[in-house]
CSV table of C-alpha atoms and ligand atoms in Angstrom, one decimal:
chain,number,residue,atom,x,y,z
E,1,MET,CA,8.3,-10.3,-26.1
E,2,LYS,CA,6.6,-7.6,-25.1
E,3,TYR,CA,7.6,-5.6,-22.2
E,4,SER,CA,4.2,-5.3,-21.1
E,5,PHE,CA,1.1,-7.8,-21.5
E,6,VAL,CA,-1.7,-5.0,-20.4
E,7,SER,CA,-4.8,-5.3,-22.6
E,8,HIS,CA,-6.8,-3.1,-21.4
E,9,LEU,CA,-8.5,-0.9,-18.7
E,10,TYR,CA,-12.4,-2.1,-17.7
E,11,CYS,CA,-15.1,-0.6,-15.1
E,12,PRO,CA,-15.9,-3.6,-12.0
E,13,LYS,CA,-19.3,-1.7,-11.4
E,14,CYS,CA,-20.6,-1.7,-14.9
E,15,GLY,CA,-18.3,-3.2,-17.2
E,16,LYS,CA,-17.4,-0.4,-19.8
E,17,ASN,CA,-14.0,-0.8,-21.6
E,18,TYR,CA,-11.3,1.8,-22.1
E,19,ASP,CA,-7.5,2.4,-24.7
E,20,THR,CA,-4.8,2.8,-22.0
E,21,GLU,CA,-3.4,4.6,-24.7
E,22,ASP,CA,-5.8,7.2,-23.6
E,23,GLN,CA,-5.6,9.8,-20.2
E,24,ASN,CA,-7.4,8.2,-18.5
E,25,GLN,CA,-9.9,8.5,-15.1
E,26,LEU,CA,-12.7,7.2,-14.0
E,27,CYS,CA,-15.4,5.5,-15.9
E,28,LYS,CA,-17.9,7.9,-16.6
E,29,CYS,CA,-20.3,5.6,-13.5
E,30,GLY,CA,-18.0,7.3,-11.5
E,31,SER,CA,-16.3,3.8,-10.7
E,32,PRO,CA,-12.3,3.3,-10.2
E,33,LEU,CA,-11.1,1.9,-13.3
E,34,LEU,CA,-8.7,-1.6,-13.4
E,35,VAL,CA,-6.5,-3.4,-15.7
E,36,ALA,CA,-7.0,-6.0,-18.2
E,37,TYR,CA,-3.7,-8.1,-19.0
E,38,TYR,CA,-3.4,-11.0,-22.0
E,39,MET,CA,-3.6,-14.1,-19.3
E,40,GLU,CA,-4.1,-16.7,-21.5
E,41,GLU,CA,-0.9,-15.2,-23.9
E,42,LEU,CA,1.1,-14.2,-20.6
E,43,LYS,CA,0.7,-18.4,-19.4
E,44,LYS,CA,2.3,-19.7,-22.3
E,45,VAL,CA,5.7,-17.7,-22.1
E,46,LEU,CA,5.8,-16.8,-18.8
E,47,ARG,CA,7.7,-19.1,-15.8
E,48,PRO,CA,8.8,-18.6,-12.3
E,49,GLU,CA,11.7,-19.2,-13.3
E,50,HIS,CA,12.3,-16.6,-15.8
E,51,LEU,CA,12.3,-14.7,-12.8
E,52,ASN,CA,15.6,-15.8,-11.0
E,53,GLU,CA,17.5,-13.1,-13.3
E,54,ARG,CA,15.7,-10.1,-13.1
E,55,ARG,CA,16.5,-6.5,-11.1
E,56,PRO,CA,15.7,-7.3,-7.6
E,57,ASP,CA,12.8,-4.8,-8.1
E,58,LEU,CA,8.7,-4.7,-9.2
E,59,TRP,CA,9.8,-4.4,-12.5
E,60,ARG,CA,10.7,-7.6,-12.9
E,61,TYR,CA,7.0,-8.3,-13.1
E,62,HIS,CA,6.6,-5.9,-16.5
E,63,GLU,CA,4.9,-7.8,-18.3
E,64,LEU,CA,2.0,-7.8,-15.8
E,65,LEU,CA,2.7,-4.2,-15.2
E,66,PRO,CA,1.0,-2.0,-17.5
E,67,VAL,CA,4.0,0.5,-19.2
E,68,LYS,CA,4.5,-0.8,-22.6
E,69,ARG,CA,7.7,0.1,-23.2
E,70,GLU,CA,10.8,0.4,-21.4
E,71,GLU,CA,11.8,3.8,-22.1
E,72,ASN,CA,9.2,5.2,-20.0
E,73,VAL,CA,10.2,3.2,-17.2
E,74,VAL,CA,10.5,6.3,-14.2
E,75,SER,CA,12.4,4.1,-11.4
E,76,LEU,CA,14.2,4.9,-8.0
E,77,GLY,CA,15.3,1.0,-8.0
E,78,GLU,CA,11.6,0.4,-5.9
E,79,GLY,CA,10.5,-2.9,-4.5
E,80,MET,CA,11.3,-6.2,-3.4
E,81,SER,CA,11.6,-5.2,0.2
E,82,PRO,CA,12.3,-8.0,2.7
E,83,ILE,CA,10.2,-10.0,4.5
E,84,ILE,CA,11.6,-10.5,7.9
E,85,LYS,CA,11.2,-12.9,10.8
E,86,MET,CA,9.4,-11.3,13.9
E,87,ASP,CA,10.1,-14.1,16.1
E,88,VAL,CA,10.0,-11.8,19.7
E,89,VAL,CA,6.6,-10.3,18.8
E,90,GLY,CA,5.7,-13.9,17.8
E,91,LYS,CA,6.7,-15.2,20.5
E,92,ASP,CA,4.7,-12.9,22.6
E,93,MET,CA,1.5,-12.8,20.3
E,94,ASN,CA,1.6,-16.2,20.6
E,95,ILE,CA,1.9,-15.6,16.7
E,96,PRO,CA,5.2,-17.9,15.6
E,97,ASN,CA,5.1,-17.8,12.3
E,98,LEU,CA,4.9,-14.2,12.4
E,99,TYR,CA,6.6,-12.2,9.3
E,100,MET,CA,6.4,-8.5,8.1
E,101,LYS,CA,7.5,-7.0,4.8
E,102,ASP,CA,9.3,-3.6,5.4
E,103,GLU,CA,7.8,-1.7,3.2
E,104,GLY,CA,9.8,1.3,5.5
E,105,LEU,CA,12.6,0.5,3.1
E,106,VAL,CA,11.5,1.3,-0.5
E,107,PRO,CA,12.3,5.4,-1.8
E,108,THR,CA,10.6,7.5,-0.1
E,109,GLY,CA,10.4,5.7,3.0
E,110,SER,CA,6.8,4.0,2.3
E,111,PHE,CA,5.1,1.9,-0.9
E,112,LYS,CA,3.7,5.0,-2.0
E,113,ALA,CA,6.8,4.5,-4.3
E,114,ARG,CA,5.5,1.4,-5.8
E,115,GLY,CA,1.9,3.1,-7.0
E,116,ALA,CA,4.1,6.6,-7.8
E,117,ALA,CA,6.7,4.8,-9.9
E,118,VAL,CA,3.8,2.5,-11.9
E,119,GLY,CA,1.7,5.7,-11.9
E,120,VAL,CA,4.1,8.4,-12.7
E,121,SER,CA,6.0,6.1,-15.6
E,122,LYS,CA,2.6,5.2,-17.8
E,123,ALA,CA,1.2,9.0,-17.2
E,124,LYS,CA,4.5,9.9,-18.7
E,125,GLU,CA,3.7,6.7,-21.2
E,126,VAL,CA,0.1,8.5,-22.6
E,127,GLY,CA,2.0,12.2,-22.3
E,128,VAL,CA,1.5,13.7,-19.3
E,129,THR,CA,3.0,16.7,-18.3
E,130,GLU,CA,1.7,18.2,-14.8
E,131,LEU,CA,-0.3,16.4,-12.5
E,132,ALA,CA,-2.4,17.3,-9.0
E,133,MET,CA,-2.9,15.0,-6.6
E,134,PRO,CA,-4.5,15.1,-2.6
E,135,THR,CA,-2.9,13.7,0.0
E,136,ASN,CA,-2.1,12.7,3.9
E,137,GLY,CA,1.1,13.0,2.8
E,138,ASN,CA,3.3,9.9,1.8
E,139,ALA,CA,1.8,9.9,-1.7
E,140,GLY,CA,2.2,13.9,-2.2
E,141,ALA,CA,5.8,12.9,-1.4
E,142,ALA,CA,6.3,9.6,-3.4
E,143,TRP,CA,4.5,11.4,-6.6
E,144,SER,CA,6.1,14.7,-6.7
E,145,LEU,CA,9.8,12.7,-6.1
E,146,TYR,CA,9.4,10.1,-8.6
E,147,CYS,CA,7.9,13.6,-11.8
E,148,ALA,CA,10.9,15.4,-10.5
E,149,ARG,CA,12.4,12.2,-12.1
E,150,ALA,CA,10.2,12.1,-15.5
E,151,GLY,CA,10.0,15.6,-15.7
E,152,ILE,CA,6.5,16.3,-14.8
E,153,SER,CA,5.5,19.1,-12.8
E,154,SER,CA,3.3,17.7,-9.5
E,155,THR,CA,0.6,19.9,-7.8
E,156,ILE,CA,0.6,18.9,-4.0
E,157,VAL,CA,-2.4,18.9,-2.0
E,158,MET,CA,-2.3,18.2,2.1
E,159,PRO,CA,-4.1,18.4,5.3
E,160,VAL,CA,-2.0,20.5,7.6
E,161,ASP,CA,-1.0,18.8,10.2
E,162,ALA,CA,0.0,16.2,7.5
E,163,PRO,CA,4.1,14.2,8.9
E,164,GLU,CA,6.5,17.5,8.3
E,165,VAL,CA,9.1,15.6,6.5
E,166,THR,CA,6.3,14.9,4.0
E,167,LYS,CA,6.1,18.4,3.3
E,168,LYS,CA,9.5,18.6,2.9
E,169,GLU,CA,9.5,15.6,0.8
E,170,CYS,CA,7.5,17.5,-1.6
E,171,LEU,CA,9.9,21.2,-1.4
E,172,ALA,CA,12.8,19.0,-2.2
E,173,ALA,CA,11.3,17.2,-4.8
E,174,GLY,CA,10.0,20.8,-6.6
E,175,ALA,CA,6.5,20.5,-6.4
E,176,ASN,CA,3.7,22.7,-5.8
E,177,LEU,CA,2.6,22.5,-2.6
E,178,PHE,CA,-1.0,23.3,-0.6
E,179,LEU,CA,-1.8,22.8,3.4
E,180,VAL,CA,-5.5,22.6,3.7
E,181,ASP,CA,-6.7,23.2,7.2
E,182,GLY,CA,-8.9,20.6,6.9
E,183,LEU,CA,-8.7,16.5,5.9
E,184,ILE,CA,-7.9,14.5,2.5
E,185,GLY,CA,-11.8,14.9,1.6
E,186,ASP,CA,-11.1,18.7,1.6
E,187,ALA,CA,-7.8,18.4,-0.2
E,188,GLY,CA,-9.6,15.8,-3.0
E,189,LYS,CA,-12.4,18.3,-3.3
E,190,ILE,CA,-9.7,21.5,-4.0
E,191,VAL,CA,-7.9,19.3,-7.1
E,192,ALA,CA,-10.7,18.1,-8.2
E,193,ASN,CA,-11.4,22.1,-8.9
E,194,ALA,CA,-7.7,23.0,-9.7
E,195,VAL,CA,-7.3,20.2,-12.8
E,196,LYS,CA,-10.9,21.5,-13.6
E,197,GLU,CA,-9.3,25.3,-14.3
E,198,TYR,CA,-5.6,24.4,-14.8
E,199,GLY,CA,-6.2,21.4,-17.4
E,200,MET,CA,-4.1,19.0,-15.0
E,201,PHE,CA,-3.8,15.3,-15.3
E,202,ASP,CA,-5.5,14.1,-12.0
E,203,ALA,CA,-3.7,11.4,-10.1
E,204,SER,CA,-6.5,11.2,-6.9
E,205,THR,CA,-6.3,7.8,-5.6
E,206,LEU,CA,-7.8,5.7,-7.7
E,207,LYS,CA,-9.4,8.2,-9.8
E,208,GLU,CA,-5.9,7.4,-12.2
E,209,PRO,CA,-6.1,3.0,-13.2
E,210,TYR,CA,-2.2,2.8,-12.5
E,211,ARG,CA,-1.2,3.4,-8.9
E,212,ILE,CA,-3.1,0.1,-7.8
E,213,GLU,CA,-0.8,-2.2,-10.4
E,214,GLY,CA,2.6,-0.9,-8.8
E,215,LYS,CA,1.0,-1.7,-5.3
E,216,LYS,CA,-0.1,-4.8,-6.4
E,217,THR,CA,3.4,-5.7,-6.8
E,218,MET,CA,3.5,-6.1,-2.6
E,219,GLY,CA,1.2,-9.1,-3.3
E,220,LEU,CA,3.6,-10.5,-5.9
E,221,GLU,CA,6.8,-10.1,-4.1
E,222,ILE,CA,4.9,-11.6,-1.6
E,223,ALA,CA,4.0,-14.4,-3.4
E,224,GLU,CA,7.7,-15.2,-4.6
E,225,GLN,CA,9.3,-14.5,-1.5
E,226,PHE,CA,7.2,-17.2,-0.1
E,227,HIS,CA,8.4,-19.5,-3.1
E,228,TRP,CA,4.8,-19.3,-4.2
E,229,GLU,CA,3.1,-20.6,-1.3
E,230,VAL,CA,0.8,-17.9,0.3
E,231,PRO,CA,1.1,-17.2,3.5
E,232,ASP,CA,-2.2,-18.2,5.7
E,233,VAL,CA,-3.6,-13.8,6.2
E,234,ILE,CA,-2.1,-10.9,5.3
E,235,LEU,CA,-3.2,-7.5,7.6
E,236,TYR,CA,-3.3,-3.9,5.1
E,237,PRO,CA,-3.7,-0.8,7.4
E,238,THR,CA,-6.3,0.3,4.8
E,239,GLY,CA,-7.0,4.2,4.5
E,240,GLY,CA,-7.7,3.8,0.3
E,241,GLY,CA,-7.3,0.9,0.4
E,242,VAL,CA,-5.4,0.7,-2.5
E,243,GLY,CA,-2.4,-1.7,-1.3
E,244,LEU,CA,-5.7,-3.9,-0.1
E,245,ILE,CA,-7.3,-4.5,-3.5
E,246,GLY,CA,-3.4,-4.4,-5.4
E,247,ILE,CA,-2.7,-7.6,-3.0
E,248,TYR,CA,-6.4,-9.2,-4.1
E,249,LYS,CA,-6.0,-8.6,-8.5
E,250,ALA,CA,-2.7,-9.5,-7.9
E,251,LEU,CA,-3.8,-12.9,-6.4
E,252,ARG,CA,-5.9,-13.3,-9.0
E,253,GLU,CA,-3.2,-13.0,-11.6
E,254,LEU,CA,-1.2,-15.3,-10.2
E,255,GLN,CA,-4.0,-18.3,-10.0
E,256,GLU,CA,-4.4,-17.6,-13.6
E,257,LEU,CA,-1.4,-18.3,-14.2
E,258,GLY,CA,-0.9,-21.2,-12.4
E,259,TRP,CA,1.8,-20.0,-9.9
E,260,ILE,CA,-0.5,-20.9,-7.1
E,261,ASP,CA,-2.9,-22.7,-5.5
E,262,GLU,CA,-6.0,-22.1,-6.8
E,263,MET,CA,-7.9,-23.3,-4.3
E,264,LYS,CA,-5.5,-21.0,-2.0
E,265,MET,CA,-6.0,-17.8,-1.1
E,266,PRO,CA,-4.7,-16.1,1.9
E,267,ARG,CA,-7.4,-14.7,4.0
E,268,LEU,CA,-6.8,-10.7,3.7
E,269,VAL,CA,-7.6,-8.4,6.9
E,270,ALA,CA,-8.2,-4.9,6.3
E,271,VAL,CA,-6.3,-3.0,9.5
E,272,GLN,CA,-7.8,0.5,10.6
E,273,SER,CA,-7.8,2.8,13.7
E,274,GLU,CA,-10.6,3.4,15.9
E,275,GLY,CA,-10.0,7.3,14.5
E,276,CYS,CA,-11.4,5.7,11.8
E,277,ALA,CA,-12.7,3.1,10.5
E,278,PRO,CA,-15.2,3.6,7.8
E,279,ILE,CA,-14.4,-0.4,5.6
E,280,VAL,CA,-14.8,-1.8,9.4
E,281,LYS,CA,-18.2,-0.5,10.2
E,282,ALA,CA,-19.6,-1.6,6.7
E,283,TRP,CA,-18.1,-4.4,7.1
E,284,GLU,CA,-19.7,-5.6,10.9
E,285,GLU,CA,-23.3,-4.2,8.9
E,286,GLY,CA,-22.3,-6.0,6.0
E,287,GLN,CA,-23.2,-3.8,3.0
E,288,SER,CA,-21.6,-3.0,0.6
E,289,TYR,CA,-20.5,0.3,0.5
E,290,ALA,CA,-19.1,2.8,3.0
E,291,GLU,CA,-20.4,6.0,4.6
E,292,PRO,CA,-18.4,8.6,5.3
E,293,TRP,CA,-16.6,8.9,8.5
E,294,GLN,CA,-17.8,11.9,11.4
E,295,ASP,CA,-14.7,13.3,12.4
E,296,ALA,CA,-12.0,11.4,11.4
E,297,SER,CA,-8.7,11.5,13.7
E,298,THR,CA,-5.9,9.0,14.6
E,299,ILE,CA,-2.1,9.4,14.5
E,300,ALA,CA,-1.8,6.5,12.1
E,301,PHE,CA,-2.1,9.2,9.1
E,302,GLY,CA,-1.5,7.3,5.8
E,303,ILE,CA,-5.2,5.4,6.8
E,304,ASN,CA,-7.0,8.8,8.0
E,305,VAL,CA,-9.9,8.0,5.4
E,306,ALA,CA,-13.2,9.1,6.0
E,307,LYS,CA,-14.4,7.8,2.4
E,308,ALA,CA,-12.5,5.3,0.4
E,309,LEU,CA,-13.7,5.4,-3.9
E,310,GLY,CA,-12.7,2.1,-4.2
E,311,ASP,CA,-15.1,0.9,-0.4
E,312,PHE,CA,-16.6,-1.2,-2.7
E,313,LEU,CA,-13.6,-3.2,-4.6
E,314,ILE,CA,-12.2,-3.7,-0.7
E,315,LEU,CA,-15.4,-5.5,0.8
E,316,ASP,CA,-14.7,-7.6,-1.9
E,317,ALA,CA,-12.0,-8.9,-1.4
E,318,ILE,CA,-12.2,-9.2,2.1
E,319,ARG,CA,-15.5,-11.2,1.5
E,320,GLN,CA,-13.8,-13.5,-1.1
E,321,THR,CA,-11.2,-14.1,0.8
E,322,GLU,CA,-12.7,-14.9,4.2
E,323,GLY,CA,-11.1,-12.1,5.6
E,324,CYS,CA,-12.7,-9.7,7.9
E,325,ALA,CA,-12.0,-5.7,8.9
E,326,ILE,CA,-11.2,-4.9,12.3
E,327,SER,CA,-9.9,-1.7,14.3
E,328,VAL,CA,-7.2,-0.8,17.1
E,329,SER,CA,-7.4,1.9,19.7
E,330,GLU,CA,-5.3,4.9,19.6
E,331,ASP,CA,-3.6,3.6,22.7
E,332,SER,CA,-2.6,0.1,21.0
E,333,ILE,CA,-1.2,1.5,17.9
E,334,MET,CA,1.5,3.5,20.6
E,335,SER,CA,2.2,0.8,22.6
E,336,GLU,CA,2.1,-1.7,19.8
E,337,LEU,CA,4.5,1.1,18.5
E,338,ARG,CA,7.1,1.2,21.2
E,339,THR,CA,7.1,-2.3,21.4
E,340,VAL,CA,7.9,-3.6,18.1
E,341,SER,CA,10.0,-1.3,18.0
E,342,SER,CA,12.2,-2.2,21.1
E,343,PHE,CA,11.6,-6.1,21.1
E,344,GLU,CA,12.6,-5.9,17.1
E,345,GLY,CA,14.5,-3.1,16.6
E,346,ALA,CA,12.2,-2.7,13.6
E,347,PHE,CA,11.0,1.3,13.9
E,348,VAL,CA,7.9,0.7,12.0
E,349,CYS,CA,5.4,3.3,11.3
E,350,PRO,CA,2.2,4.3,13.1
E,351,GLU,CA,0.2,2.0,10.4
E,352,GLY,CA,2.5,-0.8,10.3
E,353,ALA,CA,2.1,-0.7,14.2
E,354,ALA,CA,-1.8,-1.1,13.5
E,355,ALA,CA,-1.4,-4.3,12.2
E,356,PHE,CA,0.5,-5.8,14.0
E,357,ALA,CA,-2.0,-4.6,17.5
E,358,ALA,CA,-4.8,-6.0,14.9
E,359,ALA,CA,-2.6,-9.2,15.2
E,360,ARG,CA,-2.4,-10.4,18.5
E,361,ALA,CA,-6.5,-9.0,18.9
E,362,LEU,CA,-7.2,-11.5,16.7
E,363,ARG,CA,-5.0,-14.1,18.1
E,364,GLU,CA,-6.6,-13.7,20.9
E,365,GLN,CA,-10.1,-14.0,19.6
E,366,ASN,CA,-8.8,-17.0,18.2
E,367,TRP,CA,-9.3,-15.9,14.5
E,368,ILE,CA,-5.6,-16.8,13.2
E,369,LYS,CA,-4.8,-20.0,14.6
E,370,GLU,CA,-1.9,-20.3,16.4
E,371,ASN,CA,0.8,-22.6,13.4
E,372,GLU,CA,-1.1,-19.7,11.1
E,373,LYS,CA,1.5,-17.8,8.5
E,374,VAL,CA,1.0,-14.5,8.9
E,375,VAL,CA,2.3,-11.1,6.9
E,376,ILE,CA,2.2,-7.8,8.4
E,377,LEU,CA,2.4,-5.3,5.8
E,378,ASN,CA,4.7,-2.3,7.6
E,379,THR,CA,3.6,0.6,5.0
E,380,GLY,CA,6.7,2.8,5.5
E,381,ALA,CA,9.0,4.3,8.0
E,382,GLY,CA,9.4,4.4,12.1
E,383,ILE,CA,11.9,7.7,11.2
E,384,LYS,CA,9.2,9.7,9.0
E,385,TYR,CA,6.8,10.2,12.7
E,386,PRO,CA,9.7,11.6,14.3
E,387,ASN,CA,7.0,12.6,16.9
E,388,THR,CA,5.8,9.6,17.6
E,389,ILE,CA,8.1,9.2,20.1
E,390,GLN,CA,8.5,10.8,23.1
E,391,GLY,CA,10.0,11.0,26.2
E,392,ASP,CA,13.3,13.1,27.9
E,393,SER,CA,17.1,12.5,27.8
E,394,ASN,CA,19.5,13.6,30.5
E,395,VAL,CA,21.6,16.0,29.5
E,396,LEU,CA,25.4,15.8,30.7
E,397,HIS,CA,28.2,18.5,31.1
E,398,PRO,CA,30.9,17.5,29.2
E,399,GLU,CA,32.8,16.0,32.3
E,400,GLU,CA,29.6,14.8,34.2
E,401,ALA,CA,29.5,10.6,34.3
E,402,LEU,CA,26.4,9.5,33.5
E,403,VAL,CA,24.6,7.4,36.0
E,404,MET,CA,22.7,4.2,35.1
E,405,ASP,CA,19.1,4.0,35.4
E,406,LYS,CA,18.8,0.1,36.9
E,407,ASP,CA,15.5,-0.2,35.5
E,408,VAL,CA,17.1,0.5,31.9
E,409,SER,CA,18.5,-3.0,31.1
E,410,ARG,CA,16.8,-6.2,30.3
D,501,LIG,C1,-1.2,5.7,2.7
D,501,LIG,C2,-0.4,4.4,3.8
D,501,LIG,C3,-1.8,3.7,4.5
D,501,LIG,C4,-2.4,3.3,3.3
D,501,LIG,O1,-2.9,3.1,2.3
D,501,LIG,P1,-3.7,2.5,1.4
D,501,LIG,O2,-3.2,1.8,0.0
D,501,LIG,O3,-4.2,4.0,0.5
D,501,LIG,O4,-4.9,2.0,2.0
D,501,LIG,C5,-1.3,2.2,5.2
D,501,LIG,N1,0.2,2.9,5.3
D,501,LIG,C6,1.2,4.1,4.7
D,501,LIG,C7,2.1,4.3,5.9
D,501,LIG,C8,0.7,4.8,4.1
D,501,LIG,O5,0.8,5.9,4.0
D,502,LIG,ZN1,-18.9,2.2,-15.4
């Protein structure tokens, strides 16, 4: 049987098709391209049971991924992250069926490894030897490390304020790292000029079509891990929105295969910070596209994206699933981060904390009903952002006894 059932690339805006053997970027019309598969053919030969024997990473879904030859797969074991019941926080929020899918456990400490694994593998397959990308940190870290494994040279441009650890990861990988005194949009412009000048492949979010296929596997996994009965609500911290678009695409594909109920889609929720909420604004105003957000700023760096190229796809996915978009305050992100970490022992990233804060708010508004099954994507590890936790610890002399603070014990 074929390793991949990939058919072609198509433009969701103008309908033009492209060949997956070429090095593709955006459609001529400026829209991102999406990957199509031979679904009818696949439906006849693949069944859910076939997955049982397979490796516990995202390549278990290789028929629904774009890499045609297995020898091109560049993997560090990414995928099949755990889904954990959050009983204590769930009780606190009055959502007894609250779950977290923990993407902090995939290689490089964020779900960006999924996009990088599939994007870099496909880049290798179509003969890319040098690529460049703008990033808020995690994507650059993941892509530079997967590029190192693939033998592809990488040039990464990120804001000076990006998390320190992600810069170190790029340097460890041997990437050409540049910092810009600005936002990810500024990094994007610099990369756009550099790829023209030096002939590198542009791996910017959605300017290459395969990152989304890697991120889509979060949706495939959620369905499989819940035994092909999808949850009621999925909350996703949304920056460029690739993960949300990907999860939506995955669920549609599973419906086409007949593996999940054709009538039931989880309501997809795009979560943003009040410091950068272009999708939420567009959603509230009933727009199909988002306007660039002015002076974007949030501690949840991964979702500090003022203008998303796939804005129309995000808004469509929310609409089609009867989901919503919601912003949360910076204070609520920080307090939720502490709540989840101290109640559950899960040191989530600020982006994940934002999604928890959103779940709490949506339950208060009764948008989430008490007995609904709710899944939150914690998109990265808290340890990648050590500065989110402040607090002094007493330093003792070796002979000194420690004195307990009474209110420390629970
Ligand atoms: C990139 C990133 C996001 C946002 O992901 P998109 O798919 O681009 O919306 C969320 N959380 C973390 C930790 C990230 O690195
Ligand atoms: Zn087009």
